[in-house]
């Protein structure tokens, strides 16, 4: 169950990272509220997952999900461009996330 909570926490991190773009420097109320709620949810869920999972594994997975998710949505939603080299390094993060998950007993 802690792994599911951690993944949801990572997805909430993606939500607040993307939400920051929509807040326009926190000058737009609706997106700002949603972004703050997503930040809080992400932190609370990370904390819940840390009751069971080691921080040395959970934190990098949480940030990795946020990193890859934000980069992917940046391309999809905002038409940001990634070079082939950047895609390779993002894939390395995914490999690291998977490797960390399967290294925990």
PDB file of N, CA and C in Angstrom, residues 3-15 58-72 93-94 97:
ATOM      1  N   UNK A   3       3.559   1.763  -1.521  1.00  0.00           N
ATOM      2  CA  UNK A   3       4.015   2.061  -2.878  1.00  0.00           C
ATOM      3  C   UNK A   3       2.944   2.807  -3.667  1.00  0.00           C
ATOM      4  N   UNK A   4       1.707   2.418  -3.500  1.00  0.00           N
ATOM      5  CA  UNK A   4       0.601   3.101  -4.182  1.00  0.00           C
ATOM      6  C   UNK A   4       0.521   4.546  -3.694  1.00  0.00           C
ATOM      7  N   UNK A   5       0.636   4.729  -2.394  1.00  0.00           N
ATOM      8  CA  UNK A   5       0.602   6.072  -1.810  1.00  0.00           C
ATOM      9  C   UNK A   5       1.753   6.908  -2.359  1.00  0.00           C
ATOM     10  N   UNK A   6       2.927   6.296  -2.474  1.00  0.00           N
ATOM     11  CA  UNK A   6       4.087   7.013  -3.002  1.00  0.00           C
ATOM     12  C   UNK A   6       3.877   7.426  -4.455  1.00  0.00           C
ATOM     13  N   UNK A   7       3.320   6.560  -5.262  1.00  0.00           N
ATOM     14  CA  UNK A   7       3.065   6.902  -6.667  1.00  0.00           C
ATOM     15  C   UNK A   7       2.056   8.045  -6.762  1.00  0.00           C
ATOM     16  N   UNK A   8       1.015   7.986  -5.949  1.00  0.00           N
ATOM     17  CA  UNK A   8       0.021   9.072  -5.959  1.00  0.00           C
ATOM     18  C   UNK A   8       0.681  10.377  -5.498  1.00  0.00           C
ATOM     19  N   UNK A   9       1.562  10.297  -4.510  1.00  0.00           N
ATOM     20  CA  UNK A   9       2.297  11.485  -4.057  1.00  0.00           C
ATOM     21  C   UNK A   9       3.128  12.058  -5.196  1.00  0.00           C
ATOM     22  N   UNK A  10       3.772  11.184  -5.966  1.00  0.00           N
ATOM     23  CA  UNK A  10       4.553  11.627  -7.118  1.00  0.00           C
ATOM     24  C   UNK A  10       3.689  12.277  -8.185  1.00  0.00           C
ATOM     25  N   UNK A  11       2.506  11.715  -8.399  1.00  0.00           N
ATOM     26  CA  UNK A  11       1.588  12.316  -9.373  1.00  0.00           C
ATOM     27  C   UNK A  11       1.094  13.681  -8.894  1.00  0.00           C
ATOM     28  N   UNK A  12       0.888  13.817  -7.584  1.00  0.00           N
ATOM     29  CA  UNK A  12       0.522  15.135  -7.043  1.00  0.00           C
ATOM     30  C   UNK A  12       1.666  16.129  -7.226  1.00  0.00           C
ATOM     31  N   UNK A  13       2.904  15.623  -7.152  1.00  0.00           N
ATOM     32  CA  UNK A  13       4.043  16.515  -7.397  1.00  0.00           C
ATOM     33  C   UNK A  13       4.027  17.010  -8.841  1.00  0.00           C
ATOM     34  N   UNK A  14       3.707  16.121  -9.756  1.00  0.00           N
ATOM     35  CA  UNK A  14       3.565  16.540 -11.156  1.00  0.00           C
ATOM     36  C   UNK A  14       2.488  17.614 -11.252  1.00  0.00           C
ATOM     37  N   UNK A  15       1.381  17.394 -10.544  1.00  0.00           N
ATOM     38  CA  UNK A  15       0.273  18.351 -10.567  1.00  0.00           C
ATOM     39  C   UNK A  15       0.681  19.737 -10.109  1.00  0.00           C
ATOM     40  N   UNK A  58      12.289   6.098  -1.140  1.00  0.00           N
ATOM     41  CA  UNK A  58      11.027   6.783  -1.444  1.00  0.00           C
ATOM     42  C   UNK A  58      11.251   8.183  -2.010  1.00  0.00           C
ATOM     43  N   UNK A  59      12.155   8.936  -1.414  1.00  0.00           N
ATOM     44  CA  UNK A  59      12.346  10.322  -1.868  1.00  0.00           C
ATOM     45  C   UNK A  59      12.834  10.397  -3.317  1.00  0.00           C
ATOM     46  N   UNK A  60      13.854   9.616  -3.692  1.00  0.00           N
ATOM     47  CA  UNK A  60      14.261   9.679  -5.112  1.00  0.00           C
ATOM     48  C   UNK A  60      13.168   9.219  -6.076  1.00  0.00           C
ATOM     49  N   UNK A  61      12.374   8.242  -5.683  1.00  0.00           N
ATOM     50  CA  UNK A  61      11.281   7.803  -6.550  1.00  0.00           C
ATOM     51  C   UNK A  61      10.246   8.906  -6.683  1.00  0.00           C
ATOM     52  N   UNK A  62       9.906   9.541  -5.573  1.00  0.00           N
ATOM     53  CA  UNK A  62       8.934  10.646  -5.569  1.00  0.00           C
ATOM     54  C   UNK A  62       9.393  11.775  -6.484  1.00  0.00           C
ATOM     55  N   UNK A  63      10.648  12.181  -6.323  1.00  0.00           N
ATOM     56  CA  UNK A  63      11.147  13.274  -7.160  1.00  0.00           C
ATOM     57  C   UNK A  63      11.295  12.850  -8.613  1.00  0.00           C
ATOM     58  N   UNK A  64      11.648  11.577  -8.836  1.00  0.00           N
ATOM     59  CA  UNK A  64      11.768  11.081 -10.204  1.00  0.00           C
ATOM     60  C   UNK A  64      10.443  11.078 -10.936  1.00  0.00           C
ATOM     61  N   UNK A  65       9.391  10.637 -10.250  1.00  0.00           N
ATOM     62  CA  UNK A  65       8.051  10.676 -10.851  1.00  0.00           C
ATOM     63  C   UNK A  65       7.697  12.119 -11.193  1.00  0.00           C
ATOM     64  N   UNK A  66       7.984  13.028 -10.277  1.00  0.00           N
ATOM     65  CA  UNK A  66       7.695  14.443 -10.520  1.00  0.00           C
ATOM     66  C   UNK A  66       8.484  14.999 -11.685  1.00  0.00           C
ATOM     67  N   UNK A  67       9.750  14.634 -11.760  1.00  0.00           N
ATOM     68  CA  UNK A  67      10.615  15.140 -12.828  1.00  0.00           C
ATOM     69  C   UNK A  67      10.164  14.656 -14.200  1.00  0.00           C
ATOM     70  N   UNK A  68      10.003  13.354 -14.323  1.00  0.00           N
ATOM     71  CA  UNK A  68       9.624  12.781 -15.620  1.00  0.00           C
ATOM     72  C   UNK A  68       8.205  13.206 -15.999  1.00  0.00           C
ATOM     73  N   UNK A  69       7.312  13.224 -15.027  1.00  0.00           N
ATOM     74  CA  UNK A  69       5.929  13.628 -15.308  1.00  0.00           C
ATOM     75  C   UNK A  69       5.829  15.080 -15.737  1.00  0.00           C
ATOM     76  N   UNK A  70       6.543  15.957 -15.041  1.00  0.00           N
ATOM     77  CA  UNK A  70       6.504  17.377 -15.392  1.00  0.00           C
ATOM     78  C   UNK A  70       7.121  17.611 -16.773  1.00  0.00           C
ATOM     79  N   UNK A  71       8.219  16.930 -17.057  1.00  0.00           N
ATOM     80  CA  UNK A  71       8.843  17.092 -18.372  1.00  0.00           C
ATOM     81  C   UNK A  71       7.921  16.591 -19.480  1.00  0.00           C
ATOM     82  N   UNK A  72       7.287  15.456 -19.248  1.00  0.00           N
ATOM     83  CA  UNK A  72       6.380  14.896 -20.245  1.00  0.00           C
ATOM     84  C   UNK A  72       5.186  15.815 -20.488  1.00  0.00           C
ATOM     85  N   UNK A  93      16.321   8.330 -15.772  1.00  0.00           N
ATOM     86  CA  UNK A  93      15.623   8.548 -14.501  1.00  0.00           C
ATOM     87  C   UNK A  93      14.561   7.468 -14.312  1.00  0.00           C
ATOM     88  N   UNK A  94      13.811   7.170 -15.373  1.00  0.00           N
ATOM     89  CA  UNK A  94      12.788   6.116 -15.288  1.00  0.00           C
ATOM     90  C   UNK A  94      13.438   4.778 -14.929  1.00  0.00           C
ATOM     91  N   UNK A  97      14.220   4.833 -11.293  1.00  0.00           N
ATOM     92  CA  UNK A  97      13.018   4.664 -10.467  1.00  0.00           C
ATOM     93  C   UNK A  97      12.646   3.180 -10.396  1.00  0.00           C
TER      94      UNK A  97
END
